[in-house]
């Protein structure tokens, strides 16, 4: 059954710690994305990758880093430099331009 | 500066009636539009899309209308069912600076009452 797996579903960290969110897809999609959702807000793009070993900053990349060493995997690291890291993080993939995004079920990160 | 606006944060309708969700955009570069549905604690799922060469696209109970001159699109759900209760996001896509840009609205929470 093809899809996107994000783990864990809930994550708690202390302020000042880096944390990595996992995203794996078995849809054979080239493009992968990370979005952040805050209450009452739309989805804001953090980073995206259109091909292995290449990625681009989105609208709110500060305080985040990514890697794309494998087609299936696009982990997101939330660094201590991110001022407001508590949020719902969504990973997505797509088959290409003008095709709908497929989303994972998200990771809710709480930093205290 | 919001390029994609969903001005109604919430909408409540009775089961069996029509639900109409609205979306406005400001940037003329957008030429492909999508609607996503999201349940709590889940990722959004794709619902329906429309290209700017069309003014209507239908899929079962869901119809999207596009008015390019008004930079407005709407999603109609007929008849509405309680399982349609979710947050609906409008998204607009277009080429900017040589790359595809996708922008989401803030969402409208639809409640369908039995």
Short mmCIF file of C-alpha atoms in Angstrom, two decimals:
data_model
loop_
_atom_site.label_atom_id
_atom_site.label_comp_id
_atom_site.label_asym_id
_atom_site.label_seq_id
_atom_site.Cartn_x
_atom_site.Cartn_y
_atom_site.Cartn_z
CA UNK A 1 0.00 0.00 0.00
CA UNK A 2 1.76 3.15 -1.21
CA UNK A 3 2.00 6.23 0.91
CA UNK A 4 4.01 8.57 3.08
CA UNK A 5 5.06 7.64 6.59
CA UNK A 6 5.95 10.26 9.13
CA UNK A 7 7.31 9.31 12.48
CA UNK A 8 6.84 9.80 15.30
CA UNK A 9 3.29 11.16 15.47
CA UNK A 10 4.07 13.15 18.64
CA UNK A 11 7.47 14.46 19.67
CA UNK A 12 8.50 16.37 22.76
CA UNK A 13 11.81 18.16 23.15
CA UNK A 14 13.46 20.61 25.48
CA UNK A 15 14.39 24.03 24.19
CA UNK A 16 17.92 24.14 22.80
CA UNK A 17 17.88 20.58 21.44
CA UNK A 18 17.93 19.70 17.76
CA UNK A 19 15.32 17.18 16.67
CA UNK A 20 14.92 15.23 13.43
CA UNK A 21 11.53 14.34 11.94
CA UNK A 22 11.36 11.33 9.68
CA UNK A 23 9.57 11.15 6.32
CA UNK A 24 9.59 8.08 4.08
CA UNK A 25 7.62 7.51 0.87
CA UNK A 26 7.15 4.43 -1.30
CA UNK A 27 5.27 6.19 -4.09
CA UNK A 28 8.40 6.50 -6.25
CA UNK A 29 7.88 10.27 -6.34
CA UNK A 30 10.79 12.51 -7.26
CA UNK A 31 9.60 15.59 -5.39
CA UNK A 32 9.25 15.86 -1.61
CA UNK A 33 8.22 18.73 0.61
CA UNK A 34 8.07 19.84 4.23
CA UNK A 35 5.29 22.10 5.43
CA UNK A 36 4.47 23.59 8.78
CA UNK A 37 0.94 24.23 10.02
CA UNK A 38 0.11 26.53 12.92
CA UNK A 39 -3.39 27.05 14.37
CA UNK A 40 -5.51 29.20 12.06
CA UNK A 41 -2.76 29.27 9.46
CA UNK A 42 -2.38 27.72 6.08
CA UNK A 43 0.43 25.38 5.16
CA UNK A 44 3.78 27.12 4.89
CA UNK A 45 6.62 25.60 2.88
CA UNK A 46 9.86 24.95 4.77
CA UNK A 47 12.00 23.04 2.26
CA UNK A 48 11.46 21.05 -0.89
CA UNK A 49 13.47 18.63 -2.99
CA UNK A 50 12.80 17.85 -6.63
CA UNK A 51 15.52 15.23 -6.97
CA UNK A 52 17.95 13.23 -4.86
CA UNK A 53 20.89 15.22 -3.48
CA UNK A 54 19.21 18.52 -4.25
CA UNK A 55 16.88 20.67 -2.15
CA UNK A 56 15.68 24.26 -2.03
CA UNK A 57 14.57 26.61 0.72
CA UNK A 58 10.90 27.38 0.99
CA UNK A 59 9.27 30.42 2.54
CA UNK A 60 10.24 29.73 6.17
CA UNK A 61 13.53 27.76 6.03
CA UNK A 62 15.33 29.60 8.83
CA UNK A 63 16.13 27.29 11.74
CA UNK A 64 15.56 24.12 9.71
CA UNK A 65 17.77 21.79 7.69
CA UNK A 66 17.09 18.82 5.41
CA UNK A 67 18.88 16.11 3.47
CA UNK A 68 17.86 14.02 0.47
CA UNK A 69 20.32 11.15 0.20
CA UNK A 70 17.71 8.67 -0.98
CA UNK A 71 14.66 9.09 -3.16
CA UNK A 72 12.44 7.58 -0.48
CA UNK A 73 13.60 9.68 2.44
CA UNK A 74 13.51 13.40 3.28
CA UNK A 75 14.25 14.00 6.98
CA UNK A 76 13.78 17.43 8.52
CA UNK A 77 15.93 18.70 11.38
CA UNK A 78 14.49 21.40 13.59
CA UNK A 79 17.49 23.18 15.06
CA UNK A 80 17.78 25.21 18.22
CA UNK A 81 17.92 28.30 15.99
CA UNK A 82 14.23 27.93 15.13
CA UNK A 83 12.51 30.47 17.37
CA UNK A 84 9.03 28.93 17.47
CA UNK A 85 9.44 25.22 16.74
CA UNK A 86 6.21 24.00 18.34
CA UNK A 87 3.93 23.17 15.40
CA UNK A 88 2.37 20.44 13.27
CA UNK A 89 4.81 19.33 10.57
CA UNK A 90 3.63 17.76 7.33
CA UNK A 91 5.70 15.93 4.75
CA UNK A 92 4.43 15.54 1.20
CA UNK A 93 5.50 14.14 -2.13
CA UNK A 94 4.40 14.54 -5.72
CA UNK A 95 4.96 12.87 -9.06
CA UNK A 96 5.84 16.18 -10.69
CA UNK A 97 4.63 19.59 -11.66
CA UNK A 98 0.88 20.10 -11.76
CA UNK A 99 0.19 16.89 -9.86
CA UNK A 100 -1.44 16.85 -6.42
CA UNK A 101 0.63 16.51 -3.29
CA UNK A 102 0.30 13.36 -1.22
CA UNK A 103 0.68 14.11 2.47
CA UNK A 104 1.76 12.06 5.44
CA UNK A 105 -0.23 12.19 8.67
CA UNK A 106 2.10 14.69 10.28
CA UNK A 107 4.28 14.99 13.35
CA UNK A 108 3.20 17.25 16.18
CA UNK A 109 6.33 18.71 17.77
CA UNK A 110 6.17 20.34 21.17
CA UNK A 111 9.22 22.17 22.49
CA UNK A 112 9.20 23.37 26.09
CA UNK B 1 0.75 39.41 2.10
CA UNK B 2 -1.79 36.65 1.56
CA UNK B 3 -1.90 35.58 -2.05
CA UNK B 4 -4.63 33.00 -1.45
CA UNK B 5 -7.46 33.98 0.84
CA UNK B 6 -10.23 31.92 2.38
CA UNK B 7 -12.20 34.62 4.12
CA UNK B 8 -14.56 32.35 6.00
CA UNK B 9 -12.79 30.53 8.84
CA UNK B 10 -15.83 28.34 9.38
CA UNK B 11 -19.08 27.24 7.75
CA UNK B 12 -21.97 25.25 9.14
CA UNK B 13 -24.62 23.54 6.96
CA UNK B 14 -27.35 20.98 7.37
CA UNK B 15 -26.96 17.47 6.03
CA UNK B 16 -28.35 17.18 2.52
CA UNK B 17 -27.93 20.88 1.71
CA UNK B 18 -25.25 22.50 -0.42
CA UNK B 19 -21.92 23.61 1.04
CA UNK B 20 -20.13 26.41 -0.78
CA UNK B 21 -16.54 27.18 0.16
CA UNK B 22 -14.90 30.24 -1.34
CA UNK B 23 -11.34 31.18 -2.20
CA UNK B 24 -9.84 34.36 -3.68
CA UNK B 25 -6.38 34.85 -5.10
CA UNK B 26 -4.42 37.95 -5.97
CA UNK B 27 -1.61 36.82 -8.25
CA UNK B 28 -2.35 36.47 -11.96
CA UNK B 29 0.47 33.94 -12.35
CA UNK B 30 -1.70 31.27 -10.68
CA UNK B 31 -3.19 28.97 -13.31
CA UNK B 32 -3.82 25.70 -11.50
CA UNK B 33 -5.97 25.37 -8.42
CA UNK B 34 -6.58 22.57 -5.96
CA UNK B 35 -8.78 21.80 -2.98
CA UNK B 36 -7.61 19.62 -0.11
CA UNK B 37 -9.61 18.20 2.78
CA UNK B 38 -8.08 17.71 6.21
CA UNK B 39 -9.33 15.83 9.25
CA UNK B 40 -7.82 16.59 12.70
CA UNK B 41 -4.40 15.05 13.35
CA UNK B 42 -4.16 13.81 9.76
CA UNK B 43 -2.50 15.08 6.63
CA UNK B 44 -4.56 16.83 3.94
CA UNK B 45 -5.94 14.70 1.14
CA UNK B 46 -6.42 15.90 -2.41
CA UNK B 47 -10.03 16.48 -3.39
CA UNK B 48 -10.30 18.14 -6.78
CA UNK B 49 -8.38 20.48 -9.07
CA UNK B 50 -9.01 22.84 -11.95
CA UNK B 51 -6.82 24.36 -14.62
CA UNK B 52 -7.30 27.96 -15.71
CA UNK B 53 -8.36 26.79 -19.18
CA UNK B 54 -11.58 25.51 -17.60
CA UNK B 55 -14.24 27.22 -15.54
CA UNK B 56 -15.76 24.12 -13.98
CA UNK B 57 -14.66 20.66 -12.92
CA UNK B 58 -16.91 18.07 -11.39
CA UNK B 59 -16.21 14.85 -9.48
CA UNK B 60 -19.22 13.20 -7.92
CA UNK B 61 -20.64 15.43 -5.20
CA UNK B 62 -17.78 17.92 -5.57
CA UNK B 63 -17.65 20.71 -8.15
CA UNK B 64 -15.07 23.46 -8.40
CA UNK B 65 -15.88 26.69 -10.23
CA UNK B 66 -13.25 29.15 -11.42
CA UNK B 67 -13.89 32.80 -12.27
CA UNK B 68 -10.59 34.07 -13.65
CA UNK B 69 -11.69 37.66 -14.13
CA UNK B 70 -12.70 37.87 -10.47
CA UNK B 71 -9.75 35.74 -9.32
CA UNK B 72 -12.21 33.62 -7.41
CA UNK B 73 -12.89 29.94 -7.07
CA UNK B 74 -15.44 28.00 -5.11
CA UNK B 75 -16.01 24.42 -4.07
CA UNK B 76 -19.58 23.12 -4.03
CA UNK B 77 -20.50 19.97 -2.15
CA UNK B 78 -23.93 18.59 -2.95
CA UNK B 79 -25.47 16.97 -1.00
CA UNK B 80 -23.41 17.62 2.12
CA UNK B 81 -22.85 14.69 4.46
CA UNK B 82 -21.66 14.61 8.10
CA UNK B 83 -18.46 12.87 6.94
CA UNK B 84 -17.64 15.99 4.94
CA UNK B 85 -16.98 17.84 8.20
CA UNK B 86 -13.31 18.80 7.95
CA UNK B 87 -11.04 21.74 7.18
CA UNK B 88 -10.85 22.57 3.48
CA UNK B 89 -7.76 24.21 2.05
CA UNK B 90 -7.66 26.01 -1.25
CA UNK B 91 -4.28 26.04 -3.03
CA UNK B 92 -3.07 27.92 -6.09
CA UNK B 93 -0.12 27.09 -8.30
CA UNK B 94 1.79 28.97 -10.97
CA UNK B 95 5.21 29.64 -12.43
CA UNK B 96 7.25 32.29 -10.67
CA UNK B 97 10.90 32.95 -11.44
CA UNK B 98 11.12 29.78 -13.49
CA UNK B 99 9.90 27.45 -10.77
CA UNK B 100 6.48 26.21 -9.73
CA UNK B 101 5.04 27.98 -6.69
CA UNK B 102 2.18 26.51 -4.65
CA UNK B 103 0.39 28.67 -2.08
CA UNK B 104 -2.22 27.49 0.40
CA UNK B 105 -5.07 29.44 1.96
CA UNK B 106 -5.66 29.33 5.72
CA UNK B 107 -8.54 26.90 5.44
CA UNK B 108 -12.28 26.85 6.12
CA UNK B 109 -13.68 24.52 8.76
CA UNK B 110 -16.87 22.92 7.47
CA UNK B 111 -19.34 21.39 9.88
CA UNK B 112 -22.20 19.37 8.44
CA UNK B 113 -24.95 18.87 11.02
CA UNK B 114 -27.09 15.70 10.90
#
